């Protein structure tokens, strides 16, 4: 018989153990080993059995054991120390508070919206890199004291659990998650009732959701849950699973995330007394409707209209940051225009914001766009005054992808910057690595780059001993997972004796683990199976591979790639040297990164936006072997790993794969394996460790998420907060800006560069010569203060395109009737080679974040 209802009964702890419940309730334990030690001491065997989940552990421990602990003086001392440490962590001043105390402008609060959050494996609300990045962002904000509030959805089935059939085909199951058994608490009103957010939806219905709170250190994470009795079956299932369902189902999820998320934030601030967010950060386009809800707040209240939509849009944009995470158009949510219109007309979730204005925000009304779709990323850019990609190369790719939104500007002028992702070291770096650094005198809590120099003080033998221990731990974990997977595939115990010898803690170990879309090329390593076999089975310099990854349930192509790699790994000839481990998640990743010597990444360039898994390996003393894509393109220096050459420009995908696979095999055979096995008389690979030391010193300070979050605070959050505070407190200023934009757009057809002339440069220009430029322009009905006339100069490439440009503002010199003016500027020729220049006119206003913001430019 099956239960008709499932629930989790939480324990009542003795008064002396109250702090134990507080430690379990705050997810800081997931990156704080000392807290884990205290919880483990409650019952070490059960700790392992429940997958290191404090909430499940406390629910499984009997009253007798809790009574023993309540009188155990040694345990109580440890508990008191852990509780005091948590209190100090939650209340003490950290980087952000010290920064604010120095007089630097500081945002009061920042709201961070994401469709998924990877905090810990016991809270499975993530599918891949986007969620892991979001989790690391929250943890790091907590460590730095940044006043962040996370907003997401609580999926009852999470993403999915992956297993394999006997034939190696991916199978998905969706375990039911009981919120009462998770480290969550309900947001409640003063009378004890659960807080509700409501959203009108098409058909006259109302979507209701309650709000769960996960405490991520100092950062509250609000998770909306539609599984409430007030909803009918269709609406109750809105938060059933991550990235599943029809287009309408996904649209409902994103309406709840964006619109419901803002309402949840307002309720949380009202109930807790927390500061209202000044900055709203949209982590990818899924949460873009948050901007529409903010427009509703500004245009309608109980007393009637407040601001017109144009003015409200300026207030909203000033405080909004949008981060795009994909260089792949297929990764962007695009809904049928008619479906979005259906939801925003009639019973609209945002009355006061006309449906046609909503549709215009997501319209692909640019060359090559599809007028029949509503693009969530396009809406994200239009609702945010500041936007970024997640690596330098991804920023360049994004400026090309979305150039149509600023069609009259060169790609380099498109207002999409970049902040390269980072990773949260306390989550991903093995405890033994921290302890080794501390033994050499390092302050492992320090954010200073010099902390990584300690690696030079660690004897090579000690460093190699720790890496061998971490490799052995990975081998043990992989064998256990292999055995469980084969049992699930139907194998009998008698068939699995070979697993006891699978993998080897003394063999060069290469890791490859990520989602399995086609562009990440899981099977590139199989282009020449016989050559791969020779590498795996080399008698003197063998290689072993540990592979993991999930394919989206609807992606049969990705599933076939998994089946192909599994079939190769099942071969008795090589199965002791290659393993595919199903159900890749945080729990698997934490021993995987430290245990690998090399991290392999071979995407189709330039489709890897960032790719943070290699960062995690690097912080654990692993070396990267990667295509120059994402972060590796930016920070590879020739000595901290190996770059797989890319066959850019080859249009035949099979031929390109063959070329790049051959390059991969050559590197493994001729450089990677020989260096790993080149050992001194003590068995220590000194030349390999030279690369490890250089990796830690050259990459360590860069790949930390503390660097990333500080970049967000200083480059995006602080200016967005200042703009929001300025324009939000002065709606007249917002109205003036909206009116100015209307006037400039309306008058731009009269703006032109009529004539440009130059003088001062001899017939044979030399370095040091001064070029004087005059521009005769017509501004039509616009005033000189409405525009900037700019001299743009740089190197000329093919077709006279300007590259490496520098922009100089030209000065008005003379004005005539009919809006005509003369501007002048000068530039000193400071370098040899081809040189070119042009003149352009762009809108100018002190409240613009970029001269390209309006998408208007006039050229000769």
mmCIF file with all atom_site columns, N, CA and C in Angstrom, residues 647-687:
data_model
loop_
_atom_site.group_PDB
_atom_site.id
_atom_site.type_symbol
_atom_site.label_atom_id
_atom_site.label_alt_id
_atom_site.label_comp_id
_atom_site.label_asym_id
_atom_site.label_entity_id
_atom_site.label_seq_id
_atom_site.pdbx_PDB_ins_code
_atom_site.Cartn_x
_atom_site.Cartn_y
_atom_site.Cartn_z
_atom_site.occupancy
_atom_site.B_iso_or_equiv
_atom_site.pdbx_formal_charge
_atom_site.auth_seq_id
_atom_site.auth_comp_id
_atom_site.auth_asym_id
_atom_site.auth_atom_id
_atom_site.pdbx_PDB_model_num
ATOM 1   N N  . UNK A 1 647 ? 39.865 24.665 -33.909 1.00 0.00 ? 647 UNK A N  1
ATOM 2   C CA . UNK A 1 647 ? 39.839 24.747 -35.377 1.00 0.00 ? 647 UNK A CA 1
ATOM 3   C C  . UNK A 1 647 ? 38.781 25.761 -35.795 1.00 0.00 ? 647 UNK A C  1
ATOM 4   N N  . UNK A 1 648 ? 38.908 26.987 -35.279 1.00 0.00 ? 648 UNK A N  1
ATOM 5   C CA . UNK A 1 648 ? 37.943 28.037 -35.605 1.00 0.00 ? 648 UNK A CA 1
ATOM 6   C C  . UNK A 1 648 ? 37.929 28.259 -37.115 1.00 0.00 ? 648 UNK A C  1
ATOM 7   N N  . UNK A 1 649 ? 36.749 28.461 -37.646 1.00 0.00 ? 649 UNK A N  1
ATOM 8   C CA . UNK A 1 649 ? 36.630 28.719 -39.075 1.00 0.00 ? 649 UNK A CA 1
ATOM 9   C C  . UNK A 1 649 ? 36.332 27.480 -39.892 1.00 0.00 ? 649 UNK A C  1
ATOM 10  N N  . UNK A 1 650 ? 36.552 26.303 -39.327 1.00 0.00 ? 650 UNK A N  1
ATOM 11  C CA . UNK A 1 650 ? 36.213 25.059 -40.038 1.00 0.00 ? 650 UNK A CA 1
ATOM 12  C C  . UNK A 1 650 ? 34.704 24.868 -39.962 1.00 0.00 ? 650 UNK A C  1
ATOM 13  N N  . UNK A 1 651 ? 34.041 24.866 -41.101 1.00 0.00 ? 651 UNK A N  1
ATOM 14  C CA . UNK A 1 651 ? 32.574 24.821 -41.100 1.00 0.00 ? 651 UNK A CA 1
ATOM 15  C C  . UNK A 1 651 ? 32.009 23.411 -41.025 1.00 0.00 ? 651 UNK A C  1
ATOM 16  N N  . UNK A 1 652 ? 32.808 22.410 -41.415 1.00 0.00 ? 652 UNK A N  1
ATOM 17  C CA . UNK A 1 652 ? 32.348 21.013 -41.336 1.00 0.00 ? 652 UNK A CA 1
ATOM 18  C C  . UNK A 1 652 ? 32.521 20.547 -39.888 1.00 0.00 ? 652 UNK A C  1
ATOM 19  N N  . UNK A 1 653 ? 31.426 20.322 -39.146 1.00 0.00 ? 653 UNK A N  1
ATOM 20  C CA . UNK A 1 653 ? 31.559 19.990 -37.723 1.00 0.00 ? 653 UNK A CA 1
ATOM 21  C C  . UNK A 1 653 ? 32.327 18.704 -37.471 1.00 0.00 ? 653 UNK A C  1
ATOM 22  N N  . UNK A 1 654 ? 32.164 17.702 -38.328 1.00 0.00 ? 654 UNK A N  1
ATOM 23  C CA . UNK A 1 654 ? 32.897 16.454 -38.138 1.00 0.00 ? 654 UNK A CA 1
ATOM 24  C C  . UNK A 1 654 ? 34.396 16.662 -38.321 1.00 0.00 ? 654 UNK A C  1
ATOM 25  N N  . UNK A 1 655 ? 34.748 17.421 -39.333 1.00 0.00 ? 655 UNK A N  1
ATOM 26  C CA . UNK A 1 655 ? 36.167 17.686 -39.576 1.00 0.00 ? 655 UNK A CA 1
ATOM 27  C C  . UNK A 1 655 ? 36.755 18.482 -38.420 1.00 0.00 ? 655 UNK A C  1
ATOM 28  N N  . UNK A 1 656 ? 35.991 19.441 -37.929 1.00 0.00 ? 656 UNK A N  1
ATOM 29  C CA . UNK A 1 656 ? 36.469 20.234 -36.797 1.00 0.00 ? 656 UNK A CA 1
ATOM 30  C C  . UNK A 1 656 ? 36.672 19.353 -35.572 1.00 0.00 ? 656 UNK A C  1
ATOM 31  N N  . UNK A 1 657 ? 35.721 18.480 -35.295 1.00 0.00 ? 657 UNK A N  1
ATOM 32  C CA . UNK A 1 657 ? 35.858 17.569 -34.152 1.00 0.00 ? 657 UNK A CA 1
ATOM 33  C C  . UNK A 1 657 ? 37.082 16.673 -34.302 1.00 0.00 ? 657 UNK A C  1
ATOM 34  N N  . UNK A 1 658 ? 37.330 16.182 -35.527 1.00 0.00 ? 658 UNK A N  1
ATOM 35  C CA . UNK A 1 658 ? 38.499 15.337 -35.739 1.00 0.00 ? 658 UNK A CA 1
ATOM 36  C C  . UNK A 1 658 ? 39.794 16.088 -35.441 1.00 0.00 ? 658 UNK A C  1
ATOM 37  N N  . UNK A 1 659 ? 39.875 17.325 -35.906 1.00 0.00 ? 659 UNK A N  1
ATOM 38  C CA . UNK A 1 659 ? 41.085 18.118 -35.690 1.00 0.00 ? 659 UNK A CA 1
ATOM 39  C C  . UNK A 1 659 ? 41.310 18.359 -34.201 1.00 0.00 ? 659 UNK A C  1
ATOM 40  N N  . UNK A 1 660 ? 40.254 18.757 -33.503 1.00 0.00 ? 660 UNK A N  1
ATOM 41  C CA . UNK A 1 660 ? 40.410 19.115 -32.094 1.00 0.00 ? 660 UNK A CA 1
ATOM 42  C C  . UNK A 1 660 ? 40.601 17.878 -31.221 1.00 0.00 ? 660 UNK A C  1
ATOM 43  N N  . UNK A 1 661 ? 39.982 16.762 -31.590 1.00 0.00 ? 661 UNK A N  1
ATOM 44  C CA . UNK A 1 661 ? 40.210 15.517 -30.842 1.00 0.00 ? 661 UNK A CA 1
ATOM 45  C C  . UNK A 1 661 ? 41.657 15.055 -30.998 1.00 0.00 ? 661 UNK A C  1
ATOM 46  N N  . UNK A 1 662 ? 42.185 15.172 -32.195 1.00 0.00 ? 662 UNK A N  1
ATOM 47  C CA . UNK A 1 662 ? 43.589 14.793 -32.405 1.00 0.00 ? 662 UNK A CA 1
ATOM 48  C C  . UNK A 1 662 ? 44.511 15.662 -31.570 1.00 0.00 ? 662 UNK A C  1
ATOM 49  N N  . UNK A 1 663 ? 44.211 16.952 -31.505 1.00 0.00 ? 663 UNK A N  1
ATOM 50  C CA . UNK A 1 663 ? 45.014 17.854 -30.673 1.00 0.00 ? 663 UNK A CA 1
ATOM 51  C C  . UNK A 1 663 ? 44.928 17.448 -29.205 1.00 0.00 ? 663 UNK A C  1
ATOM 52  N N  . UNK A 1 664 ? 43.736 17.032 -28.770 1.00 0.00 ? 664 UNK A N  1
ATOM 53  C CA . UNK A 1 664 ? 43.565 16.566 -27.394 1.00 0.00 ? 664 UNK A CA 1
ATOM 54  C C  . UNK A 1 664 ? 44.417 15.328 -27.122 1.00 0.00 ? 664 UNK A C  1
ATOM 55  N N  . UNK A 1 665 ? 44.333 14.333 -28.017 1.00 0.00 ? 665 UNK A N  1
ATOM 56  C CA . UNK A 1 665 ? 45.132 13.119 -27.830 1.00 0.00 ? 665 UNK A CA 1
ATOM 57  C C  . UNK A 1 665 ? 46.625 13.448 -27.802 1.00 0.00 ? 665 UNK A C  1
ATOM 58  N N  . UNK A 1 666 ? 47.063 14.342 -28.691 1.00 0.00 ? 666 UNK A N  1
ATOM 59  C CA . UNK A 1 666 ? 48.486 14.686 -28.748 1.00 0.00 ? 666 UNK A CA 1
ATOM 60  C C  . UNK A 1 666 ? 48.953 15.313 -27.439 1.00 0.00 ? 666 UNK A C  1
ATOM 61  N N  . UNK A 1 667 ? 48.153 16.193 -26.886 1.00 0.00 ? 667 UNK A N  1
ATOM 62  C CA . UNK A 1 667 ? 48.532 16.823 -25.622 1.00 0.00 ? 667 UNK A CA 1
ATOM 63  C C  . UNK A 1 667 ? 48.616 15.791 -24.507 1.00 0.00 ? 667 UNK A C  1
ATOM 64  N N  . UNK A 1 668 ? 47.634 14.903 -24.431 1.00 0.00 ? 668 UNK A N  1
ATOM 65  C CA . UNK A 1 668 ? 47.649 13.881 -23.391 1.00 0.00 ? 668 UNK A CA 1
ATOM 66  C C  . UNK A 1 668 ? 48.873 12.972 -23.524 1.00 0.00 ? 668 UNK A C  1
ATOM 67  N N  . UNK A 1 669 ? 49.152 12.569 -24.743 1.00 0.00 ? 669 UNK A N  1
ATOM 68  C CA . UNK A 1 669 ? 50.219 11.595 -24.959 1.00 0.00 ? 669 UNK A CA 1
ATOM 69  C C  . UNK A 1 669 ? 51.608 12.207 -24.841 1.00 0.00 ? 669 UNK A C  1
ATOM 70  N N  . UNK A 1 670 ? 51.770 13.432 -25.331 1.00 0.00 ? 670 UNK A N  1
ATOM 71  C CA . UNK A 1 670 ? 53.112 13.993 -25.463 1.00 0.00 ? 670 UNK A CA 1
ATOM 72  C C  . UNK A 1 670 ? 53.481 15.002 -24.371 1.00 0.00 ? 670 UNK A C  1
ATOM 73  N N  . UNK A 1 671 ? 52.482 15.551 -23.671 1.00 0.00 ? 671 UNK A N  1
ATOM 74  C CA . UNK A 1 671 ? 52.790 16.570 -22.669 1.00 0.00 ? 671 UNK A CA 1
ATOM 75  C C  . UNK A 1 671 ? 52.237 16.244 -21.287 1.00 0.00 ? 671 UNK A C  1
ATOM 76  N N  . UNK A 1 672 ? 50.944 15.914 -21.207 1.00 0.00 ? 672 UNK A N  1
ATOM 77  C CA . UNK A 1 672 ? 50.308 15.749 -19.892 1.00 0.00 ? 672 UNK A CA 1
ATOM 78  C C  . UNK A 1 672 ? 50.840 14.505 -19.188 1.00 0.00 ? 672 UNK A C  1
ATOM 79  N N  . UNK A 1 673 ? 50.672 13.341 -19.800 1.00 0.00 ? 673 UNK A N  1
ATOM 80  C CA . UNK A 1 673 ? 51.106 12.096 -19.147 1.00 0.00 ? 673 UNK A CA 1
ATOM 81  C C  . UNK A 1 673 ? 52.610 12.065 -18.887 1.00 0.00 ? 673 UNK A C  1
ATOM 82  N N  . UNK A 1 674 ? 53.470 12.455 -19.841 1.00 0.00 ? 674 UNK A N  1
ATOM 83  C CA . UNK A 1 674 ? 54.902 12.433 -19.543 1.00 0.00 ? 674 UNK A CA 1
ATOM 84  C C  . UNK A 1 674 ? 55.287 13.294 -18.351 1.00 0.00 ? 674 UNK A C  1
ATOM 85  N N  . UNK A 1 675 ? 54.668 14.448 -18.211 1.00 0.00 ? 675 UNK A N  1
ATOM 86  C CA . UNK A 1 675 ? 55.022 15.312 -17.081 1.00 0.00 ? 675 UNK A CA 1
ATOM 87  C C  . UNK A 1 675 ? 54.542 14.710 -15.770 1.00 0.00 ? 675 UNK A C  1
ATOM 88  N N  . UNK A 1 676 ? 53.335 14.112 -15.759 1.00 0.00 ? 676 UNK A N  1
ATOM 89  C CA . UNK A 1 676 ? 52.792 13.523 -14.526 1.00 0.00 ? 676 UNK A CA 1
ATOM 90  C C  . UNK A 1 676 ? 53.679 12.391 -14.025 1.00 0.00 ? 676 UNK A C  1
ATOM 91  N N  . UNK A 1 677 ? 54.185 11.569 -14.947 1.00 0.00 ? 677 UNK A N  1
ATOM 92  C CA . UNK A 1 677 ? 54.952 10.383 -14.544 1.00 0.00 ? 677 UNK A CA 1
ATOM 93  C C  . UNK A 1 677 ? 56.461 10.632 -14.475 1.00 0.00 ? 677 UNK A C  1
ATOM 94  N N  . UNK A 1 678 ? 56.877 11.870 -14.671 1.00 0.00 ? 678 UNK A N  1
ATOM 95  C CA . UNK A 1 678 ? 58.293 12.221 -14.549 1.00 0.00 ? 678 UNK A CA 1
ATOM 96  C C  . UNK A 1 678 ? 58.574 12.525 -13.079 1.00 0.00 ? 678 UNK A C  1
ATOM 97  N N  . UNK A 1 679 ? 59.007 11.510 -12.324 1.00 0.00 ? 679 UNK A N  1
ATOM 98  C CA . UNK A 1 679 ? 59.135 11.644 -10.870 1.00 0.00 ? 679 UNK A CA 1
ATOM 99  C C  . UNK A 1 679 ? 60.599 11.593 -10.454 1.00 0.00 ? 679 UNK A C  1
ATOM 100 N N  . UNK A 1 680 ? 60.873 12.182 -9.291  1.00 0.00 ? 680 UNK A N  1
ATOM 101 C CA . UNK A 1 680 ? 62.227 12.135 -8.727  1.00 0.00 ? 680 UNK A CA 1
ATOM 102 C C  . UNK A 1 680 ? 62.411 10.830 -7.953  1.00 0.00 ? 680 UNK A C  1
ATOM 103 N N  . UNK A 1 681 ? 63.587 10.599 -7.375  1.00 0.00 ? 681 UNK A N  1
ATOM 104 C CA . UNK A 1 681 ? 63.804 9.330  -6.650  1.00 0.00 ? 681 UNK A CA 1
ATOM 105 C C  . UNK A 1 681 ? 62.816 9.080  -5.521  1.00 0.00 ? 681 UNK A C  1
ATOM 106 N N  . UNK A 1 682 ? 62.212 10.150 -4.985  1.00 0.00 ? 682 UNK A N  1
ATOM 107 C CA . UNK A 1 682 ? 61.231 9.973  -3.910  1.00 0.00 ? 682 UNK A CA 1
ATOM 108 C C  . UNK A 1 682 ? 59.823 9.740  -4.453  1.00 0.00 ? 682 UNK A C  1
ATOM 109 N N  . UNK A 1 683 ? 59.693 9.675  -5.778  1.00 0.00 ? 683 UNK A N  1
ATOM 110 C CA . UNK A 1 683 ? 58.381 9.435  -6.371  1.00 0.00 ? 683 UNK A CA 1
ATOM 111 C C  . UNK A 1 683 ? 57.541 10.683 -6.524  1.00 0.00 ? 683 UNK A C  1
ATOM 112 N N  . UNK A 1 684 ? 58.155 11.870 -6.428  1.00 0.00 ? 684 UNK A N  1
ATOM 113 C CA . UNK A 1 684 ? 57.423 13.129 -6.512  1.00 0.00 ? 684 UNK A CA 1
ATOM 114 C C  . UNK A 1 684 ? 57.622 13.737 -7.906  1.00 0.00 ? 684 UNK A C  1
ATOM 115 N N  . UNK A 1 685 ? 56.551 14.057 -8.624  1.00 0.00 ? 685 UNK A N  1
ATOM 116 C CA . UNK A 1 685 ? 56.677 14.662 -9.961  1.00 0.00 ? 685 UNK A CA 1
ATOM 117 C C  . UNK A 1 685 ? 56.954 16.167 -9.841  1.00 0.00 ? 685 UNK A C  1
ATOM 118 N N  . UNK A 1 686 ? 58.203 16.535 -9.709  1.00 0.00 ? 686 UNK A N  1
ATOM 119 C CA . UNK A 1 686 ? 58.551 17.927 -9.397  1.00 0.00 ? 686 UNK A CA 1
ATOM 120 C C  . UNK A 1 686 ? 58.119 18.892 -10.498 1.00 0.00 ? 686 UNK A C  1
ATOM 121 N N  . UNK A 1 687 ? 58.266 18.511 -11.775 1.00 0.00 ? 687 UNK A N  1
ATOM 122 C CA . UNK A 1 687 ? 57.859 19.428 -12.841 1.00 0.00 ? 687 UNK A CA 1
ATOM 123 C C  . UNK A 1 687 ? 56.339 19.597 -12.868 1.00 0.00 ? 687 UNK A C  1
#
